[in-house]
Coordinates of C-alpha atoms in Angstrom, one line a residue:
X1 CA 180.2 73.1 102.4
X2 CA 178.2 76.3 103.0
X3 CA 177.4 78.4 99.9
X4 CA 176.9 82.1 100.5
X5 CA 175.8 84.8 98.0
X6 CA 177.3 88.0 97.0
X7 CA 176.4 90.9 94.6
X8 CA 177.9 91.1 91.2
X9 CA 178.5 94.8 91.7
X10 CA 180.2 95.2 95.0
X11 CA 182.2 93.3 97.6
X12 CA 179.6 93.9 100.3
X13 CA 179.0 91.3 103.1
X14 CA 177.8 87.9 101.8
X15 CA 174.3 86.7 102.6
X16 CA 172.7 83.3 103.0
X17 CA 170.6 81.6 100.3
X18 CA 167.3 82.5 102.1
X19 CA 168.4 86.1 102.5
X20 CA 169.3 86.3 98.7
X21 CA 165.9 84.7 97.8
X22 CA 164.0 87.3 100.0
X23 CA 165.9 90.3 98.6
X24 CA 165.7 89.2 95.0
X25 CA 168.0 92.0 93.9
X26 CA 171.1 93.2 95.8
X27 CA 170.9 96.7 97.3
X28 CA 173.5 98.0 94.9
X29 CA 171.4 96.9 91.9
X30 CA 173.6 93.8 91.3
X31 CA 172.5 90.2 91.1
X32 CA 173.2 87.6 93.8
X33 CA 175.7 84.8 92.7
X34 CA 176.9 81.9 94.7
X35 CA 180.5 82.4 96.1
X36 CA 181.2 79.0 94.6
X37 CA 179.4 76.6 92.2
X38 CA 179.2 73.3 94.2
X39 CA 180.1 70.0 92.5
X40 CA 177.4 67.4 92.4
X41 CA 178.2 65.0 95.3
X42 CA 176.4 61.9 94.1
X43 CA 177.4 59.9 91.0
X44 CA 175.5 60.5 87.7
X45 CA 174.7 56.8 87.6
X46 CA 173.0 57.2 91.0
X47 CA 171.1 60.3 89.9
X48 CA 169.9 58.5 86.8
X49 CA 167.9 56.2 89.0
X50 CA 166.2 59.0 90.9
X51 CA 162.8 60.6 90.1
X52 CA 162.6 64.3 89.5
X53 CA 161.8 65.2 93.1
X54 CA 164.7 63.2 94.5
X55 CA 167.1 64.6 92.0
X56 CA 165.9 68.2 92.6
X57 CA 166.8 67.8 96.3
X58 CA 170.4 66.5 95.4
X59 CA 171.0 69.7 93.3
X60 CA 169.2 72.3 95.4
X61 CA 170.6 71.2 98.7
X62 CA 174.1 72.2 97.4
X63 CA 173.0 75.8 96.7
X64 CA 170.5 76.4 99.4
X65 CA 172.7 75.3 102.3
X66 CA 170.8 77.2 105.1
X67 CA 167.6 75.2 104.4
X68 CA 167.1 72.1 106.5
X69 CA 166.5 68.8 104.7
X70 CA 162.9 68.8 105.8
X71 CA 162.3 72.4 104.7
X72 CA 163.8 71.9 101.2
X73 CA 162.1 68.5 100.6
X74 CA 158.7 70.1 101.7
X75 CA 159.2 72.9 99.2
X76 CA 160.1 70.4 96.4
X77 CA 157.2 68.0 97.1
X78 CA 154.7 70.9 97.2
X79 CA 156.0 72.2 93.9
X80 CA 156.4 69.1 91.7
X81 CA 153.1 67.5 92.4
X82 CA 149.9 66.8 90.4
X83 CA 149.8 70.3 89.0
X84 CA 152.2 68.8 86.3
X85 CA 150.3 66.7 83.8
X86 CA 153.1 64.1 83.5
X87 CA 154.7 62.1 86.3
X88 CA 158.1 62.6 84.8
X89 CA 157.7 66.4 85.2
X90 CA 160.0 67.1 82.2
X91 CA 159.8 64.4 79.4
X92 CA 162.5 64.0 76.8
X93 CA 161.1 63.4 73.3
X94 CA 163.3 62.0 70.5
X95 CA 162.2 63.7 67.3
X96 CA 163.8 64.9 64.0
X97 CA 167.4 64.2 65.1
X98 CA 167.3 65.9 68.5
X99 CA 166.0 65.4 72.0
X100 CA 163.3 67.9 73.0
X101 CA 163.2 68.5 76.7
X102 CA 159.5 69.4 77.3
X103 CA 159.5 71.9 80.1
X104 CA 155.8 72.9 79.7
X105 CA 153.8 70.4 81.6
X106 CA 153.0 72.6 84.5
X107 CA 150.0 74.7 85.4
X108 CA 150.7 77.5 82.9
X109 CA 152.2 75.4 80.0
X110 CA 155.6 77.1 79.9
X111 CA 159.0 76.4 81.3
X112 CA 158.7 79.1 83.9
X113 CA 156.5 76.7 85.9
X114 CA 159.6 74.6 86.5
X115 CA 161.0 77.3 88.9
X116 CA 157.9 79.3 89.7
X117 CA 156.1 76.3 91.2
X118 CA 158.7 76.2 93.9
X119 CA 159.7 79.8 94.4
X120 CA 156.6 80.7 96.5
X121 CA 157.5 77.9 98.9
X122 CA 161.2 78.9 99.0
X123 CA 160.2 82.5 99.6
X124 CA 157.7 81.9 102.4
X125 CA 160.2 79.4 104.1
X126 CA 162.9 82.1 103.8
X127 CA 160.6 84.7 105.4
X128 CA 160.0 82.4 108.4
X129 CA 163.7 81.6 108.7
X130 CA 164.6 85.3 108.8
X131 CA 161.7 86.4 111.1
X132 CA 160.1 88.6 108.4
X133 CA 156.8 90.1 109.4
X134 CA 156.2 92.4 106.5
X135 CA 154.0 91.3 103.6
X136 CA 156.2 90.4 100.7
X137 CA 155.2 92.2 97.5
X138 CA 156.4 90.2 94.4
X139 CA 157.1 92.8 91.7
X140 CA 157.6 91.3 88.3
X141 CA 158.1 92.3 84.7
X142 CA 157.1 89.7 82.1
X143 CA 157.6 89.2 78.4
X144 CA 154.7 86.7 78.5
X145 CA 155.3 83.5 80.5
X146 CA 156.9 84.5 83.8
X147 CA 153.9 86.7 84.6
X148 CA 151.3 83.9 84.4
X149 CA 153.5 81.3 86.1
X150 CA 154.3 83.7 89.0
X151 CA 150.6 84.7 89.3
X152 CA 149.6 81.1 89.5
X153 CA 152.4 80.3 92.0
X154 CA 151.7 83.2 94.4
X155 CA 147.9 83.4 94.1
X156 CA 146.4 83.4 97.6
X157 CA 149.8 82.5 99.2
X158 CA 149.6 83.9 102.7
X159 CA 151.9 86.8 103.5
X160 CA 152.5 87.7 99.9
X161 CA 151.0 89.8 97.1
X162 CA 152.0 90.0 93.5
X163 CA 152.0 92.8 90.9
X164 CA 152.9 91.8 87.3
X165 CA 153.7 94.4 84.5
X166 CA 153.6 93.2 80.9
X167 CA 153.9 95.0 77.5
X168 CA 150.2 95.6 76.5
X169 CA 150.9 94.8 72.8
X170 CA 153.9 92.6 73.2
X171 CA 152.5 89.2 74.2
X172 CA 150.4 86.5 72.5
X173 CA 146.6 86.6 72.8
X174 CA 146.7 83.4 74.9
X175 CA 149.5 84.7 77.1
X176 CA 147.5 87.9 77.8
X177 CA 144.3 86.0 78.4
X178 CA 146.0 83.8 80.9
X179 CA 147.2 86.8 82.9
X180 CA 144.1 89.0 82.8
X181 CA 141.8 86.2 84.0
X182 CA 144.0 85.3 86.9
X183 CA 142.1 84.7 90.2
X184 CA 143.4 85.4 93.7
X185 CA 142.7 88.3 96.1
X186 CA 146.5 89.1 96.2
X187 CA 147.1 89.3 92.4
X188 CA 147.3 92.4 90.2
X189 CA 148.2 92.6 86.5
X190 CA 149.0 95.8 84.7
X191 CA 149.7 96.4 81.0
X192 CA 152.2 99.1 80.1
X193 CA 152.4 101.1 76.9
X194 CA 156.0 100.2 76.3
X195 CA 158.0 97.0 75.6
X196 CA 159.4 94.4 78.0
X197 CA 162.7 96.2 78.5
X198 CA 160.7 99.2 79.6
X199 CA 158.7 97.1 82.1
X200 CA 161.9 95.5 83.4
X201 CA 163.7 98.8 83.8
X202 CA 160.7 100.2 85.7
X203 CA 160.7 97.2 88.1
X204 CA 164.5 97.5 88.6
X205 CA 164.1 101.2 89.4
X206 CA 161.5 100.5 92.1
X207 CA 163.8 97.8 93.6
X208 CA 166.6 100.4 93.7
X209 CA 164.5 103.2 95.2
X210 CA 165.5 103.5 98.8
X211 CA 162.9 106.1 99.7
X212 CA 160.1 103.9 98.3
X213 CA 161.5 101.0 100.3
X214 CA 161.4 103.1 103.5
X215 CA 157.8 104.2 102.9
X216 CA 156.8 100.6 102.1
X217 CA 158.4 99.3 105.3
X218 CA 156.4 101.8 107.3
X219 CA 153.3 100.4 105.7
X220 CA 154.4 96.8 106.4
X221 CA 155.5 95.9 102.9
X222 CA 158.8 94.8 101.2
X223 CA 159.6 93.9 97.6
X224 CA 160.9 90.6 96.3
X225 CA 161.2 89.4 92.7
X226 CA 159.9 86.4 90.8
X227 CA 162.0 87.2 87.7
X228 CA 165.0 85.1 87.0
X229 CA 167.2 87.8 88.6
X230 CA 166.1 86.0 91.8
X231 CA 168.5 83.2 92.7
X232 CA 165.5 81.2 93.9
X233 CA 164.3 81.2 90.3
X234 CA 167.6 80.3 88.7
X235 CA 168.7 77.3 90.9
X236 CA 165.6 75.2 90.2
X237 CA 166.3 75.6 86.5
X238 CA 169.7 74.0 87.0
X239 CA 167.8 70.8 88.0
X240 CA 166.3 70.0 84.7
X241 CA 169.6 70.1 82.8
X242 CA 171.0 67.6 85.3
X243 CA 167.8 65.6 84.8
X244 CA 168.0 65.6 81.0
X245 CA 171.6 64.4 81.0
X246 CA 171.0 61.6 83.5
X247 CA 167.9 60.4 81.7
X248 CA 170.0 60.0 78.5
X249 CA 172.6 58.2 80.6
X250 CA 170.1 56.0 82.3
X251 CA 168.5 55.0 78.9
X252 CA 171.9 54.1 77.5
X253 CA 171.6 56.8 74.8
X254 CA 175.0 58.2 76.0
X255 CA 177.9 56.5 77.8
X256 CA 179.5 57.7 81.0
X257 CA 181.3 61.0 80.6
X258 CA 180.0 61.5 77.0
X259 CA 179.2 65.2 76.5
X260 CA 175.8 66.5 75.4
X261 CA 175.0 69.8 73.7
X262 CA 172.1 72.0 74.9
X263 CA 170.3 74.4 72.7
X264 CA 168.3 77.1 74.6
X265 CA 166.0 79.7 73.2
X266 CA 167.2 82.7 75.0
X267 CA 165.9 86.2 75.9
X268 CA 166.8 87.1 79.5
X269 CA 169.7 84.6 79.6
X270 CA 168.5 82.8 82.8
X271 CA 167.6 79.5 81.2
X272 CA 171.0 79.0 79.4
X273 CA 172.9 80.3 82.5
X274 CA 171.3 77.5 84.5
X275 CA 172.7 75.0 81.9
X276 CA 176.1 76.7 82.4
X277 CA 175.8 76.2 86.1
X278 CA 175.0 72.5 85.6
X279 CA 178.1 72.1 83.5
X280 CA 180.1 73.7 86.3
X281 CA 178.6 71.3 88.8
X282 CA 180.2 68.5 86.8
X283 CA 177.6 67.5 84.1
X284 CA 179.5 66.7 80.9
X285 CA 178.0 69.5 78.7
X286 CA 179.6 70.1 75.3
X287 CA 178.4 73.3 73.7
X288 CA 175.8 75.7 75.1
X289 CA 174.0 76.9 71.9
X290 CA 172.3 80.3 72.6
X291 CA 169.4 80.7 70.2
X292 CA 168.0 84.2 69.5
X293 CA 165.1 85.4 67.4
X294 CA 165.4 88.6 65.3
X295 CA 166.2 90.6 68.5
X296 CA 169.7 89.0 68.2
X297 CA 171.6 91.1 70.7
X298 CA 173.0 88.0 72.3
X299 CA 174.1 86.4 69.0
X300 CA 176.0 89.6 68.2
X301 CA 177.5 89.6 71.7
X302 CA 178.9 86.1 71.3
X303 CA 180.2 86.9 67.8
X304 CA 181.8 90.3 68.6
X305 CA 182.3 90.6 72.4
X306 CA 180.2 93.8 72.3
X307 CA 176.8 94.0 74.0
X308 CA 174.8 96.7 72.2
X309 CA 171.1 97.3 72.9
X310 CA 171.1 100.4 70.6
X311 CA 168.9 98.8 67.9
X312 CA 165.3 98.5 66.7
X313 CA 163.1 96.4 69.1
X314 CA 161.3 93.8 67.0
X315 CA 158.0 92.2 67.9
X316 CA 158.1 88.6 66.8
X317 CA 156.1 85.4 67.1
X318 CA 158.4 84.3 70.0
X319 CA 157.6 87.2 72.3
X320 CA 159.3 85.8 75.5
X321 CA 162.6 86.3 73.6
X322 CA 161.8 89.9 72.5
X323 CA 164.3 91.4 74.9
X324 CA 167.3 93.7 74.3
X325 CA 168.6 93.8 77.9
X326 CA 169.4 90.2 79.0
X327 CA 169.6 90.7 82.8
X328 CA 171.1 87.3 83.7
X329 CA 174.1 87.9 81.4
X330 CA 175.4 90.0 84.3
X331 CA 176.1 86.8 86.3
X332 CA 178.2 85.4 83.4
X333 CA 180.0 88.8 83.0
X334 CA 180.9 88.7 86.7
X335 CA 182.4 85.3 86.3
X336 CA 184.5 85.9 83.2
X337 CA 185.7 89.2 84.7
X338 CA 187.3 87.1 87.4
X339 CA 184.6 87.9 89.9
X340 CA 185.7 91.6 89.7
X341 CA 182.6 93.4 91.0
X342 CA 183.9 96.9 90.0
X343 CA 184.5 95.8 86.4
X344 CA 181.1 94.3 86.3
X345 CA 179.5 97.4 87.8
X346 CA 181.3 99.6 85.2
X347 CA 180.0 97.5 82.3
X348 CA 176.4 97.6 83.7
X349 CA 176.7 101.3 84.2
X350 CA 177.8 101.7 80.6
X351 CA 174.9 99.6 79.5
X352 CA 172.4 101.8 81.3
X353 CA 174.3 104.9 80.1
X354 CA 175.4 104.5 76.5
X355 CA 173.5 101.2 75.9
X356 CA 176.6 99.1 75.2
X357 CA 179.8 97.6 76.7
X358 CA 182.8 95.7 75.3
X359 CA 184.5 92.7 76.7
X360 CA 188.3 92.6 77.1
X361 CA 190.0 90.0 74.9
X362 CA 190.7 87.9 78.1
X363 CA 187.0 87.9 78.9
X364 CA 185.9 87.0 75.4
X365 CA 188.4 84.1 75.4
X366 CA 186.4 82.5 78.3
X367 CA 183.2 82.2 76.3
X368 CA 184.2 79.1 74.4
X369 CA 181.4 77.1 76.1
X370 CA 178.9 79.2 74.2
X371 CA 177.8 79.4 70.5
X372 CA 175.4 82.0 69.3
X373 CA 172.8 81.5 66.6
X374 CA 169.6 83.2 65.5
X375 CA 166.5 82.5 63.4
X376 CA 164.4 84.9 61.4
X377 CA 160.6 84.8 61.5
X378 CA 160.5 83.0 58.2
X379 CA 163.0 80.4 59.3
X380 CA 161.1 79.8 62.5
X381 CA 157.9 79.1 60.6
X382 CA 159.7 76.9 58.1
X383 CA 161.2 74.9 61.0
X384 CA 157.8 74.3 62.6
X385 CA 156.5 73.0 59.3
X386 CA 159.6 70.9 58.6
X387 CA 159.6 69.1 62.0
X388 CA 155.9 68.5 61.8
X389 CA 156.1 67.0 58.3
X390 CA 159.1 64.9 59.2
X391 CA 157.9 63.5 62.5
X392 CA 154.4 64.7 63.3
X393 CA 155.8 66.7 66.3
X394 CA 154.3 70.1 66.8
X395 CA 156.4 72.7 68.7
X396 CA 155.9 76.3 69.7
X397 CA 157.7 79.3 68.2
X398 CA 160.4 79.6 70.8
X399 CA 161.3 75.9 70.6
X400 CA 161.3 76.3 66.8
X401 CA 163.9 79.2 67.0
X402 CA 166.1 76.8 69.0
X403 CA 165.5 73.9 66.6
X404 CA 166.3 76.1 63.5
X405 CA 169.5 77.4 65.1
X406 CA 170.5 73.8 66.0
X407 CA 169.9 72.7 62.4
X408 CA 172.1 75.5 61.1
X409 CA 174.8 74.7 63.7
X410 CA 174.9 71.0 62.8
X411 CA 175.1 71.8 59.1
X412 CA 177.8 74.4 59.6
X413 CA 180.0 72.4 62.0
X414 CA 179.3 68.8 61.3
X415 CA 179.0 68.3 65.1
X416 CA 177.2 65.0 65.7
X417 CA 177.2 65.3 69.6
X418 CA 173.9 64.2 70.9
X419 CA 171.8 67.3 71.6
X420 CA 169.0 68.4 73.8
X421 CA 166.8 71.3 72.8
X422 CA 165.0 73.1 75.6
X423 CA 161.3 73.2 74.6
X424 CA 160.1 76.1 76.6
X425 CA 156.4 76.4 75.9
X426 CA 153.4 74.3 74.7
X427 CA 152.4 75.0 71.1
X428 CA 148.9 75.7 72.5
X429 CA 150.3 79.0 73.9
X430 CA 151.1 80.3 70.5
X431 CA 148.5 78.5 68.4
X432 CA 148.0 81.3 65.9
X433 CA 151.6 81.4 64.8
X434 CA 152.1 77.6 65.0
X435 CA 149.1 76.7 62.9
X436 CA 149.8 79.4 60.3
X437 CA 153.3 77.9 59.9
X438 CA 151.9 74.4 59.4
X439 CA 149.4 75.5 56.8
X440 CA 148.5 78.9 55.5
X441 CA 144.8 78.0 55.5
X442 CA 144.7 78.6 59.2
X443 CA 145.7 82.2 58.9
X444 CA 143.1 84.6 60.3
X445 CA 141.1 82.0 62.2
X446 CA 139.8 82.7 65.8
X447 CA 142.4 81.9 68.5
X448 CA 140.2 79.3 70.2
X449 CA 139.0 77.8 67.0
X450 CA 142.7 77.3 66.2
X451 CA 143.2 75.5 69.5
X452 CA 140.7 72.9 68.4
X453 CA 142.5 72.5 65.1
X454 CA 145.8 72.2 66.8
X455 CA 144.4 69.4 68.9
X456 CA 143.4 67.5 65.7
X457 CA 146.8 68.1 64.0
X458 CA 149.0 67.3 67.0
X459 CA 147.0 64.5 68.6
X460 CA 147.8 66.1 72.0
X461 CA 145.0 66.8 74.4
X462 CA 144.2 70.5 74.9
X463 CA 145.8 71.5 78.3
X464 CA 143.7 72.5 81.2
X465 CA 145.4 75.8 81.3
X466 CA 143.9 76.7 77.9
X467 CA 140.5 75.1 78.5
X468 CA 139.9 77.1 81.6
X469 CA 140.5 80.5 80.0
X470 CA 138.0 80.1 77.1
X471 CA 135.2 81.5 79.1
X472 CA 137.0 83.0 82.1
X473 CA 136.0 86.6 82.9
X474 CA 138.7 89.4 82.6
X475 CA 139.6 90.4 86.2
X476 CA 142.5 92.8 85.4
X477 CA 142.2 95.6 82.9
X478 CA 144.6 98.3 84.2
X479 CA 147.0 99.9 81.7
X480 CA 149.5 102.6 82.5
X481 CA 152.2 104.6 80.9
X482 CA 155.8 103.3 81.6
X483 CA 156.6 106.4 83.6
X484 CA 153.6 105.8 85.9
X485 CA 154.6 102.3 87.0
X486 CA 155.6 103.4 90.5
X487 CA 152.5 105.5 91.0
X488 CA 150.4 102.4 90.0
X489 CA 152.2 100.2 92.6
X490 CA 151.7 102.9 95.3
X491 CA 148.0 103.1 94.4
X492 CA 147.6 99.3 94.5
X493 CA 149.3 99.1 98.0
X494 CA 147.3 102.0 99.3
X495 CA 150.2 104.3 99.7

């Protein structure tokens, strides 16, 4: 069954998976969505016996139907290799009454590695399939983790270059250090004076600039995206939800057809949307619990049916969730609008105009799969300390937001369904906040001294990704105003 892709904002001609991956964003500003979500065509019992790579193929082949078996398996095997520090790729850890799905065992110790390890291979394969001769310029905005994972994935990949914009004062010290020390002759990192939403809006504006695209083409360049707006980022994320469910099934923790809840710390909505896609493929998922930090625009959306970004932007200890415009929510809006592209476009236009839109009662009634929750900074810190003291398990701030939201949800509802929490980053990435939560005596300590203390406290070896940036030289120090992002790109590309 061939799956094609269409924009959320118009009924334009459909494109293949490889074309959607290459474009990143549709020409009308919409996001590419599959024209159908395919059902898993192997039994869950069979999948439970597969390793991560085998299972990734069974999921991705259903979405990327214009890739040959050899092309797709080559991409998968190159992505999920020894750069992950555990053979299982995504371990499930049973601690403090939940199963933590550790998605941070890749090269940059964050869940973005799960998709950004494979995206460069999908993209270069797509370019060959479509006879693209231009250099592909990966243009990306990051709230902390996507940037480093994309840089690591695309560094020195032939036929590509990558430019990453990040909020200069809106990421952790380790996140920034990881990016500005990135090697690779084709990599550029730029800090901006605004926040993540400003960076994301600037990137989207460049994608939608037809005159810029024309001039780039003349110079032999074309844009693509490594953000989760790219369907080549989203589909690989579906895999680990199928993986988590079938591991529990294979271990006898759950019985056949028994539902499992997923709790996902959420900013741009891509990660939890992948869980929703897994459910629609036939995985028995109960509730999808959407966990927000103090930037709780998504919590308010699920409570009221109104998406309203007109609020104070708060810098928190979970910066990858410091987002007020959740781009991937557009894919869900399109679905609950009955795949009405015009209705979706009207809502997105309202969001960019007045900063808000309201669901119809019929649309809101289709959100029963989702539950919203949020955790304050204090509650996040308390949760890190609670889980550590109860079980010895140390988690990062984003995972702690999800864990705190799950604790509240369970107490409020009495729901005892077995639950998986997406653990999206290593605690080493946010050592300052994590260690201060465990014991106030660590407040004010040097970032790298804290890393050593975290190693003692957690009993977990310091990841190579952290060790290698201790003494690495800063290679990227460009900072620009938000309004100068396009000028900066043109300068980098020699235009």
